[in-house]
């Protein structure tokens, strides 16, 4: 019988008190302790000769104590102990602070290991506060995360005997280990805790990182393939071609495919759980309205939820324009809907008199009820928390859910981030779109840029100038939207209608400005990234982004997506004075590509996955050893391995998959807790 699940307090040397502390560190069983990997290592395997010691470097010296320890009292709580040590190449002076016990235990003429940094600011070679160990400690030693009362050494002592006992079955099937040249579990655990050599450590680490990402991905793939919940909202008739007749344009093939994917899901008798990933301007709104139209014609209610009032209103206008003569009822519900209106709408939603509701999070306030809510669409979902989405989904009896995102996610991360969602991709722009011309210039050219903006405005077009911050602080040379606005309004652009939009304005103010911009009353809008999401003003054809280096690539791409939405030629100018280094490289990528997926891939390469993973609550369990930024190759390989394995053995029935299956079940439990 395996003792991996045995409570840690039954481990020899662990009492109640220590057990409590270990629990708080996430170490609750023998198995968890085995998987409590060191956070770093001390390399005591390579001995540096004193002669070869370099100032500022961390080294391990094997040397004899050659002088008695001198004690020097400096002040209260500060006693220094000094002595010299030497090997056959030179002499090193060592300083130890306040550790009387250690100082007293050192014996002249005996050899020890001294592990520490060679002081940079002294004439003779010296080392201060080194770790001092017996020569038998040579090797690579683990350094564990600690907690008060639990030292790294304690953990080391606890792990050692466990490694000699039962470590459990290997969670990686033999076939996978062989194909990807991974070591077995025993070798991996032994060497992750007590590496025989740097090479052995690398081998162990690779295997454990692979294992972790493999289990996660296999689990997510299984989750995705799992039977979905039954639902009564079954689409019997597809009205999307009837809806097409209401449109002033023809849907692109990609839009049609996405619609078909959804209709297929919604006719299946199982709840849809899908993501539409479509680049900015690819026409996701029309897809959403088409689906809501079909739902309404099948007798079900739908909601479309946007992250801001401006966007909700914009969607409402789109819907009103398209459905005006359709005989369907629709409404707008946001935070600024008047109280009496809100009461009317709520009643109509409850009675089922309204087919389509558009709105903000006001739609999910607890007192809004629906008659038969069958489809929940959230737009630009990176602004919505998972919790909010779940709350809305909870309004109906297993409604279909659709999430629309304009942030292309690198393919390698897609599965990790979107877990169990099915994905449709809109990778095609409506016909007749003008390519946006992009330029990267330094601020020296700003006056010319202004001239260029004026040219656009004089032709009747509109434009944006985007700044990274609202307020200036003394120590940043960044341009603030507010000050910028004031100087342009009374200076360079005094003959033009200039507006200001930033995040610190309240939503009423923001809306007023946005409306003025949409109506053409404002020609040039000075703004921060509040315009990033979804705003559609086809007459806007020029955008200038100040301090472009301050933005992430995907964000710049989103911003740029606000122009080039009509039939006019559009221009985006990135201003940055950083002309070399990785930042400049990044800006070159955005300058030369408008493909959101390509940009996302580049962003991933250049900045790591933080931008993609960071701003969302993905609800995944914490990784113990893998780091998605640096282990992206292993992420890819283990994803392939997971897909291959599931293709051969979709239910993981094979004998050597049993441990894997067990691991995945416990992972599901963790996923559900999150
Ligand atoms: P996004 O995918 O960024 O949300 P929108 O739904 O706002 O894009 O659409 C951008 C613009 O393209 C809108 O003005 C919309 O009316 C228009 N549009 C959408 N689909 C098509 C199409 N198939 N042909 C022409 N124009 C389209
Ligand atoms: Mg949109």
XYZ file of C-alpha atoms and ligand atoms in Angstrom:
702
model
C 0.000 0.000 0.000
C 1.317 3.397 -0.926
C 1.980 5.796 1.911
C 1.928 8.829 -0.341
C -1.409 9.952 1.039
C -0.329 9.558 4.631
C -0.729 12.738 6.636
C 2.575 14.548 7.042
C 2.233 14.666 10.805
C 2.940 10.920 10.870
C 6.367 11.455 9.352
C 9.152 10.719 11.806
C 10.265 13.902 13.509
C 7.173 15.897 12.621
C 4.971 16.811 15.522
C 1.618 18.547 15.642
C 3.162 21.999 15.666
C 5.478 21.416 12.772
C 2.706 19.680 10.873
C 0.545 22.803 11.109
C 3.323 24.836 9.554
C 3.881 22.286 6.829
C 0.169 22.300 6.014
C 0.322 26.026 5.551
C 3.133 25.510 3.069
C 0.953 23.125 1.098
C 2.790 20.068 2.390
C 0.032 17.912 3.807
C 1.076 14.381 2.862
C 4.196 12.334 2.243
C 3.460 12.641 -1.456
C 3.203 16.416 -1.284
C 6.562 16.573 0.459
C 8.155 14.482 -2.283
C 6.763 16.978 -4.763
C 7.918 19.975 -2.774
C 10.765 20.782 -5.096
C 13.739 22.899 -4.082
C 13.443 26.518 -5.128
C 17.183 26.738 -5.815
C 20.437 24.855 -5.366
C 23.800 25.454 -3.814
C 26.467 24.156 -6.054
C 29.041 22.662 -3.734
C 30.183 20.239 -6.371
C 32.662 22.533 -8.001
C 35.511 23.577 -5.766
C 37.237 26.814 -6.659
C 40.874 27.239 -5.791
C 41.466 30.346 -3.705
C 43.935 31.487 -6.327
C 41.119 31.439 -8.915
C 38.563 33.293 -6.800
C 37.114 36.362 -8.458
C 35.615 39.252 -6.518
C 31.852 39.331 -6.564
C 31.454 35.683 -7.490
C 29.762 33.019 -5.443
C 32.119 30.111 -4.969
C 32.738 27.028 -2.944
C 36.206 26.860 -1.450
C 37.638 23.789 0.233
C 40.222 24.983 2.718
C 41.830 24.489 6.102
C 41.357 26.909 8.942
C 44.834 28.276 9.550
C 44.371 30.816 12.350
C 42.424 30.733 15.597
C 39.090 32.523 15.449
C 39.349 36.152 16.607
C 36.325 37.557 18.331
C 35.596 41.259 18.095
C 32.761 42.957 19.912
C 31.449 45.828 17.810
C 28.344 46.876 19.669
C 25.325 45.309 21.224
C 24.032 42.442 19.090
C 27.033 42.651 16.845
C 30.041 40.442 17.353
C 32.367 39.614 14.505
C 34.490 36.499 14.205
C 37.471 36.493 11.874
C 39.910 33.824 10.775
C 41.976 32.805 7.770
C 41.695 29.699 5.704
C 43.955 28.368 3.000
C 44.243 25.696 0.379
C 47.346 24.902 -1.650
C 46.814 27.984 -3.812
C 46.270 30.887 -1.440
C 44.784 32.456 1.655
C 41.285 33.774 2.208
C 40.049 35.660 5.227
C 36.619 34.746 6.485
C 34.201 36.801 8.564
C 31.236 35.444 10.473
C 28.711 37.594 12.324
C 27.129 36.810 15.675
C 27.410 33.057 15.298
C 29.357 32.142 18.394
C 28.317 28.541 18.206
C 29.703 28.142 14.728
C 32.865 30.067 15.526
C 33.562 27.877 18.533
C 33.037 24.687 16.631
C 35.671 25.417 14.007
C 38.969 23.637 14.489
C 42.304 24.936 13.329
C 43.930 22.709 10.728
C 40.691 21.022 9.809
C 39.277 21.247 6.280
C 35.824 22.685 5.592
C 33.753 23.874 2.669
C 33.137 27.632 2.545
C 30.302 28.610 0.265
C 29.699 32.288 -0.284
C 30.452 35.415 -2.204
C 33.962 36.778 -2.504
C 33.810 40.357 -1.198
C 34.153 42.992 -3.831
C 35.350 45.836 -1.677
C 38.449 44.646 0.056
C 42.134 44.471 -0.813
C 42.760 40.954 0.317
C 40.496 38.113 -0.716
C 37.751 37.693 1.791
C 34.403 36.056 2.249
C 31.797 37.220 4.657
C 29.055 35.103 6.249
C 29.741 32.037 4.158
C 27.933 28.805 4.654
C 30.408 26.531 6.392
C 30.042 22.798 5.973
C 31.959 19.604 6.539
C 33.745 18.294 3.470
C 31.316 15.407 3.219
C 28.617 17.882 2.159
C 30.206 18.260 -1.274
C 27.708 18.076 -4.084
C 24.707 20.049 -5.252
C 22.483 20.852 -2.321
C 18.809 21.748 -2.396
C 17.500 25.044 -1.095
C 13.829 24.852 -0.168
C 11.346 27.608 0.419
C 10.963 28.052 4.103
C 8.431 29.272 6.599
C 8.896 30.437 10.142
C 9.959 27.407 12.108
C 10.697 25.346 9.014
C 14.191 25.626 7.623
C 15.537 24.343 4.355
C 17.706 21.871 6.246
C 14.664 20.458 8.037
C 12.941 19.803 4.774
C 16.081 18.228 3.413
C 16.174 15.857 6.363
C 12.504 14.967 5.987
C 12.695 14.318 2.254
C 15.757 12.100 2.305
C 14.237 9.012 3.912
C 11.049 9.386 1.863
C 13.006 9.133 -1.351
C 14.271 5.724 -0.281
C 10.773 4.419 0.307
C 7.738 4.153 -1.921
C 7.555 7.078 -4.318
C 4.446 5.916 -6.129
C 3.902 4.797 -9.684
C 5.156 6.769 -12.617
C 2.459 9.139 -13.882
C 4.069 9.306 -17.298
C 3.251 6.271 -19.405
C 6.328 4.425 -20.643
C 5.510 5.170 -24.271
C 5.531 8.904 -23.558
C 8.766 8.708 -21.610
C 10.387 6.809 -24.431
C 9.164 9.063 -27.216
C 10.291 12.221 -25.474
C 13.393 10.773 -23.831
C 12.332 11.470 -20.284
C 13.750 9.788 -17.219
C 11.617 7.715 -14.858
C 9.983 9.177 -11.772
C 12.436 7.738 -9.248
C 15.455 9.158 -11.050
C 13.665 12.470 -11.423
C 12.711 12.817 -7.772
C 16.110 11.723 -6.492
C 17.879 14.220 -8.680
C 15.527 17.121 -8.230
C 16.121 16.951 -4.486
C 19.725 15.739 -4.392
C 21.218 16.106 -7.848
C 24.203 13.916 -8.615
C 25.422 16.490 -11.107
C 24.229 19.558 -12.953
C 23.390 17.351 -15.906
C 21.349 14.972 -13.775
C 19.476 17.962 -12.375
C 18.622 19.170 -15.865
C 17.357 15.733 -16.848
C 15.221 15.549 -13.733
C 13.856 19.023 -14.181
C 12.939 18.472 -17.801
C 11.044 15.362 -16.922
C 9.126 17.001 -14.051
C 8.260 20.116 -16.038
C 7.092 17.930 -18.874
C 5.046 15.831 -16.488
C 3.349 18.826 -14.945
C 2.394 20.424 -18.241
C 1.460 17.074 -19.706
C -0.971 16.281 -16.909
C -2.487 19.754 -17.078
C -2.989 19.619 -20.813
C -4.262 16.057 -20.882
C -6.721 17.069 -18.193
C -7.923 20.117 -20.076
C -8.279 18.147 -23.284
C -10.361 15.551 -21.518
C -12.474 18.254 -19.928
C -13.119 19.780 -23.305
C -14.104 16.461 -24.811
C -16.322 15.631 -21.866
C -19.997 15.235 -22.401
C -21.524 18.671 -22.035
C -24.509 19.395 -19.878
C -27.893 18.732 -21.393
C -29.993 21.730 -22.212
C -33.555 22.358 -23.302
C -32.595 25.278 -25.486
C -32.422 23.421 -28.731
C -32.279 25.366 -31.955
C -34.613 23.608 -34.361
C -34.423 26.028 -37.264
C -31.425 27.948 -38.491
C -32.431 31.519 -39.306
C -28.996 32.806 -40.155
C -29.655 33.105 -43.880
C -32.866 34.970 -43.164
C -30.820 37.287 -40.972
C -28.327 37.769 -43.784
C -31.104 39.480 -45.740
C -31.310 42.195 -43.100
C -27.619 42.998 -43.452
C -26.223 45.729 -45.698
C -23.204 43.523 -46.392
C -22.443 39.896 -47.051
C -20.989 37.914 -44.176
C -17.419 36.773 -44.757
C -16.741 33.062 -44.993
C -15.095 33.122 -41.592
C -18.146 34.803 -40.050
C -20.423 32.215 -41.638
C -18.251 29.372 -40.377
C -18.305 30.760 -36.857
C -22.091 31.096 -36.995
C -22.414 27.543 -38.261
C -20.174 26.240 -35.472
C -22.440 27.892 -32.929
C -25.699 26.801 -34.502
C -24.422 23.266 -34.619
C -23.593 23.460 -30.900
C -26.940 24.983 -30.084
C -28.905 22.341 -31.968
C -27.120 19.506 -30.225
C -29.139 19.385 -27.034
C -25.975 20.125 -25.073
C -24.978 23.501 -23.758
C -22.600 25.373 -26.016
C -19.420 26.621 -24.408
C -17.543 28.377 -27.147
C -15.065 31.148 -27.736
C -14.929 33.210 -30.889
C -11.507 34.663 -31.394
C -11.647 37.286 -34.067
C -9.204 40.019 -34.708
C -10.314 43.618 -34.232
C -12.690 44.635 -36.980
C -13.351 41.100 -38.139
C -17.078 41.567 -37.546
C -17.899 39.679 -34.385
C -20.919 41.809 -33.565
C -22.771 40.729 -36.687
C -22.074 37.119 -35.742
C -23.495 37.710 -32.280
C -26.624 39.384 -33.597
C -27.181 36.619 -36.122
C -27.098 34.035 -33.346
C -29.436 36.021 -31.124
C -31.774 36.383 -34.070
C -31.878 32.649 -34.578
C -32.442 32.090 -30.874
C -35.307 34.592 -30.805
C -36.934 32.973 -33.817
C -36.704 29.668 -31.997
C -38.459 31.229 -29.043
C -35.562 31.824 -26.665
C -34.134 34.936 -25.060
C -30.527 36.043 -25.467
C -28.268 38.573 -23.812
C -25.216 40.320 -25.127
C -23.010 41.743 -22.431
C -20.316 44.352 -22.985
C -17.705 45.571 -20.530
C -18.553 49.296 -20.826
C -21.666 51.393 -21.301
C -20.311 52.933 -24.469
C -19.843 49.536 -26.006
C -23.198 48.279 -24.836
C -24.804 51.308 -26.403
C -22.914 50.816 -29.594
C -24.096 47.228 -29.776
C -27.604 48.376 -29.042
C -27.483 50.785 -31.952
C -26.159 48.085 -34.247
C -28.916 45.755 -33.131
C -31.566 48.455 -33.464
C -30.394 49.230 -36.976
C -30.545 45.615 -38.034
C -33.627 44.405 -36.231
C -35.827 47.468 -36.547
C -38.366 45.775 -38.777
C -37.787 42.228 -37.628
C -40.689 42.129 -35.209
C -38.303 41.167 -32.415
C -38.118 43.038 -29.129
C -34.835 44.182 -27.736
C -33.648 46.444 -24.951
C -30.648 48.161 -23.470
C -29.933 47.815 -19.788
C -26.958 49.578 -18.235
C -26.057 51.322 -15.023
C -27.527 54.559 -16.303
C -30.878 53.189 -17.369
C -33.445 55.194 -15.398
C -35.128 53.501 -12.523
C -38.584 53.446 -14.051
C -37.246 52.189 -17.332
C -35.309 49.541 -15.558
C -38.440 48.317 -13.796
C -40.271 48.067 -17.107
C -37.422 46.189 -18.734
C -37.089 43.812 -15.825
C -40.729 42.966 -16.003
C -40.579 42.409 -19.745
C -37.519 40.181 -19.394
C -39.279 38.159 -16.756
C -42.413 37.812 -18.850
C -40.453 36.900 -21.928
C -41.647 39.971 -23.841
C -38.082 40.922 -24.687
C -36.121 38.628 -26.983
C -32.747 40.267 -26.883
C -31.158 42.204 -24.035
C -28.008 44.206 -24.524
C -26.158 45.662 -21.590
C -23.369 45.840 -19.099
C -22.898 44.027 -15.834
C -26.191 45.625 -14.778
C -27.672 42.654 -16.615
C -26.355 40.289 -14.022
C -27.479 42.171 -10.974
C -29.335 39.770 -8.756
C -32.801 41.146 -9.301
C -32.890 40.686 -13.072
C -34.822 37.580 -14.025
C -35.464 35.981 -17.371
C -38.253 33.916 -18.791
C -36.199 31.515 -20.893
C -32.678 32.744 -21.282
C -31.065 30.441 -23.827
C -27.930 32.242 -24.943
C -25.420 34.376 -23.110
C -22.822 36.223 -25.140
C -20.022 38.212 -23.540
C -18.057 40.563 -25.722
C -14.412 41.481 -25.244
C -14.320 39.024 -22.430
C -10.876 39.821 -21.145
C -12.582 42.565 -19.184
C -15.021 40.199 -17.572
C -14.052 37.913 -14.759
C -14.860 34.264 -14.988
C -17.068 34.729 -11.955
C -19.235 37.336 -13.664
C -19.649 35.109 -16.652
C -20.621 32.195 -14.492
C -23.149 34.364 -12.684
C -24.832 35.308 -15.917
C -24.792 31.741 -17.137
C -26.486 30.848 -13.873
C -29.496 33.006 -14.807
C -30.951 30.389 -17.098
C -31.282 26.644 -17.113
C -27.947 25.803 -18.712
C -28.004 28.460 -21.392
C -25.568 28.331 -24.251
C -22.563 30.525 -23.636
C -20.445 32.302 -26.169
C -17.438 34.444 -25.457
C -16.076 36.851 -28.031
C -12.483 37.964 -27.789
C -10.521 40.388 -29.891
C -7.241 39.415 -28.336
C -5.666 36.736 -30.408
C -3.939 34.279 -28.141
C -0.831 32.463 -29.292
C -1.857 28.985 -30.242
C 0.449 27.353 -27.736
C -1.259 29.167 -24.895
C -4.794 28.898 -26.165
C -5.526 25.572 -24.628
C -4.063 26.496 -21.284
C -5.909 29.770 -21.073
C -9.250 28.768 -22.456
C -9.355 25.430 -20.746
C -12.510 23.740 -21.794
C -13.913 26.190 -24.345
C -14.393 25.182 -27.958
C -12.874 27.749 -30.243
C -13.905 29.326 -33.548
C -11.490 31.684 -35.189
C -12.421 34.557 -37.485
C -9.263 35.118 -39.441
C -10.656 37.088 -42.335
C -11.543 40.751 -42.708
C -14.647 42.063 -44.463
C -13.981 42.882 -48.106
C -12.956 46.360 -49.054
C -10.998 47.001 -45.899
C -8.052 49.251 -46.494
C -4.750 48.097 -45.122
C -3.693 50.444 -42.333
C -0.364 52.092 -43.035
C 1.875 52.128 -39.986
C 4.885 54.279 -39.244
C 7.353 54.355 -36.413
C 8.939 57.756 -35.772
C 10.798 59.592 -33.032
C 9.360 62.617 -31.283
C 11.591 64.853 -33.404
C 9.061 64.401 -36.150
C 6.099 65.358 -33.993
C 5.436 68.654 -35.806
C 5.274 66.847 -39.108
C 2.960 64.308 -37.573
C 0.656 67.152 -36.517
C 0.643 68.454 -40.046
C -0.306 65.020 -41.234
C -3.171 64.796 -38.736
C -4.473 68.165 -39.946
C -4.477 66.914 -43.492
C -6.790 64.080 -42.483
C -9.039 66.365 -40.443
C -9.235 68.868 -43.301
C -10.458 66.088 -45.546
C -13.345 65.552 -43.147
C -11.894 62.577 -41.323
C -11.310 62.165 -37.594
C -8.367 61.030 -35.525
C -7.020 59.843 -32.201
C -3.922 60.710 -30.248
C -3.309 58.089 -27.584
C -1.193 58.784 -24.497
C -0.204 56.258 -21.885
C -1.083 58.180 -18.717
C -3.656 60.607 -17.413
C -1.648 62.480 -14.856
C 1.966 63.340 -15.005
C 4.195 62.696 -12.091
C 7.373 64.655 -11.710
C 9.705 61.829 -12.480
C 8.182 60.669 -15.742
C 8.834 62.428 -18.995
C 5.659 60.875 -20.384
C 3.064 62.938 -22.058
C -0.158 63.106 -20.111
C -3.414 63.169 -21.954
C -4.785 66.045 -19.943
C -1.879 68.432 -20.383
C -1.440 67.367 -23.953
C -5.067 68.128 -24.628
C -4.796 71.581 -23.092
C -1.757 72.517 -25.090
C -3.100 71.260 -28.413
C -6.514 72.791 -27.925
C -5.115 76.231 -27.462
C -2.088 75.746 -29.691
C -1.510 73.652 -32.779
C -5.109 72.556 -33.103
C -6.899 75.668 -31.921
C -8.877 75.806 -35.147
C -10.113 72.257 -34.721
C -12.603 70.622 -32.412
C -10.480 68.659 -29.934
C -11.811 66.367 -27.219
C -10.360 64.568 -24.209
C -11.153 61.076 -22.965
C -9.457 59.267 -20.121
C -10.126 56.658 -17.504
C -10.499 59.030 -14.584
C -13.581 60.662 -16.061
C -16.839 59.227 -14.808
C -18.833 57.131 -17.200
C -21.325 59.893 -18.001
C -18.518 62.245 -18.997
C -16.836 59.555 -21.026
C -20.006 58.786 -22.851
C -20.709 62.382 -23.653
C -17.277 62.712 -25.208
C -17.580 59.445 -27.071
C -20.938 60.458 -28.472
C -19.544 63.755 -29.645
C -16.736 61.894 -31.339
C -19.091 59.426 -32.987
C -21.293 62.256 -34.194
C -18.305 64.053 -35.654
C -18.629 66.945 -33.267
C -15.133 66.196 -32.009
C -12.552 65.879 -34.768
C -9.498 64.931 -32.807
C -9.720 62.877 -29.655
C -6.865 62.946 -27.166
C -7.245 59.848 -25.093
C -5.769 57.055 -23.041
C -6.357 53.369 -23.605
C -10.002 53.681 -22.575
C -10.773 53.625 -26.273
C -9.036 50.320 -26.645
C -12.031 48.102 -26.611
C -14.515 47.802 -29.394
C -15.271 51.415 -30.293
C -16.400 51.674 -33.888
C -16.052 55.042 -35.610
C -15.428 54.307 -39.296
C -14.711 57.964 -40.082
C -11.612 57.906 -37.860
C -8.633 57.364 -40.108
C -5.607 58.537 -38.250
C -4.139 57.466 -34.972
C -0.994 58.669 -33.288
C 0.314 56.741 -30.300
C 2.682 58.631 -28.036
C 5.292 56.754 -25.989
C 4.432 53.656 -27.928
C 7.109 51.726 -26.053
C 4.894 51.819 -22.977
C 2.305 49.505 -24.484
C 2.287 45.774 -25.083
C 2.186 44.623 -28.688
C -1.257 43.149 -28.427
C -2.497 46.327 -26.847
C -1.038 48.433 -29.639
C -2.735 46.142 -32.070
C -6.044 46.639 -30.293
C -5.603 50.382 -30.323
C -4.746 50.462 -33.989
C -7.861 48.421 -34.653
C -9.932 51.535 -33.899
C -9.002 52.931 -37.292
C -9.217 51.398 -40.738
C -12.829 50.478 -40.070
C -14.368 52.281 -42.992
C -13.635 52.627 -46.656
C -11.029 55.379 -46.185
C -7.342 54.787 -46.104
C -6.024 54.883 -42.545
C -2.679 55.644 -40.984
C -1.222 54.770 -37.614
C 1.882 56.522 -36.334
C 3.798 55.140 -33.378
C 5.980 57.723 -31.666
C 8.863 56.434 -29.619
C 12.340 57.669 -28.844
C 13.561 54.209 -28.027
C 15.295 53.149 -31.175
C 17.278 50.127 -30.129
C 16.908 47.049 -27.985
C 14.066 44.633 -27.590
C 11.499 47.397 -27.259
C 12.403 48.797 -30.635
C 12.264 45.281 -32.009
C 8.770 44.962 -30.634
C 7.635 48.171 -32.250
C 9.026 47.004 -35.550
C 6.843 43.941 -35.361
C 3.705 46.018 -34.939
C 4.780 48.396 -37.641
C 5.169 45.668 -40.198
C 2.242 43.379 -39.391
C -1.486 43.694 -38.900
C -2.077 40.020 -38.306
C -3.207 39.758 -34.697
C -2.181 36.139 -34.369
C 1.277 36.813 -35.655
C 1.593 39.777 -33.321
C 0.442 37.688 -30.398
C 3.058 35.058 -31.205
C 5.746 37.719 -31.353
C 4.534 39.228 -28.122
C 4.820 35.832 -26.535
C 8.343 35.392 -27.839
C 9.492 38.823 -26.802
C 7.688 39.327 -23.523
C 6.675 35.901 -22.360
C 3.136 34.851 -21.549
C 2.572 37.283 -18.693
C 0.414 39.613 -20.757
C -1.819 36.792 -21.800
C -1.992 34.992 -18.514
C -1.755 37.960 -16.225
C -4.863 39.941 -16.914
C -7.344 37.160 -16.584
C -8.593 34.850 -13.949
C -7.938 31.622 -15.711
C -8.598 29.543 -12.639
C -5.841 27.062 -13.290
C -3.988 25.367 -10.480
C -0.639 26.841 -9.564
C 2.287 25.256 -11.322
C 4.931 23.745 -9.066
C 7.919 23.547 -11.327
C 6.978 24.538 -14.852
C 7.229 28.165 -15.857
C 5.186 28.866 -18.923
C 7.506 31.701 -19.987
C 10.695 29.730 -20.033
C 9.281 26.291 -20.675
C 7.337 27.162 -23.768
C 9.075 24.448 -25.797
C 8.209 21.779 -23.304
C 4.679 23.173 -23.189
C 4.403 22.572 -26.902
C 5.939 19.093 -26.767
C 3.829 17.960 -23.859
C 0.734 19.294 -25.589
C 1.560 17.175 -28.604
C 2.205 14.181 -26.391
C -1.143 14.689 -24.652
C -3.018 14.940 -27.938
C -1.283 11.834 -29.317
C -1.970 9.797 -26.253
C -5.649 10.746 -26.151
C -6.021 9.940 -29.789
C -4.769 6.412 -29.192
C -6.461 5.962 -25.849
C -9.226 8.536 -25.414
C -10.276 7.295 -22.003
C -6.803 6.471 -20.720
C -7.762 2.849 -20.243
C -4.330 1.342 -20.795
C -2.605 -0.242 -17.815
C 0.257 2.247 -17.771
C -2.151 5.183 -17.873
C -3.795 4.389 -14.552
C -1.511 6.595 -12.445
C -2.001 9.396 -14.960
C -5.745 9.034 -14.780
C -5.618 9.268 -10.992
C -3.516 12.410 -11.173
C -5.948 14.011 -13.566
C -8.912 13.264 -11.366
C -7.229 15.042 -8.479
C -6.423 17.915 -10.828
C -10.118 18.253 -11.703
C -10.890 18.525 -8.050
C -8.400 21.370 -7.777
C -9.807 23.033 -10.887
C -13.268 22.933 -9.388
C -12.060 24.458 -6.173
C -10.630 27.427 -8.021
P -15.162 43.464 -34.066
O -14.946 42.072 -34.517
O -13.880 44.180 -33.818
O -16.117 43.541 -32.904
P -17.264 44.837 -35.416
O -18.272 43.802 -35.151
O -17.300 46.069 -34.610
O -15.819 44.208 -35.298
O -17.278 45.176 -36.972
C -16.461 46.158 -37.523
C -17.149 46.829 -38.659
O -17.236 45.952 -39.782
C -18.564 47.262 -38.360
O -18.733 48.553 -38.855
C -19.414 46.241 -39.082
O -20.640 46.792 -39.487
C -18.570 45.905 -40.275
N -18.762 44.560 -40.824
C -18.933 43.420 -40.114
N -19.040 42.357 -40.940
C -18.906 42.822 -42.193
C -18.916 42.215 -43.498
N -19.071 40.903 -43.645
N -18.754 43.023 -44.556
C -18.575 44.345 -44.419
N -18.561 44.991 -43.232
C -18.726 44.239 -42.124
Mg -16.349 44.204 -31.087
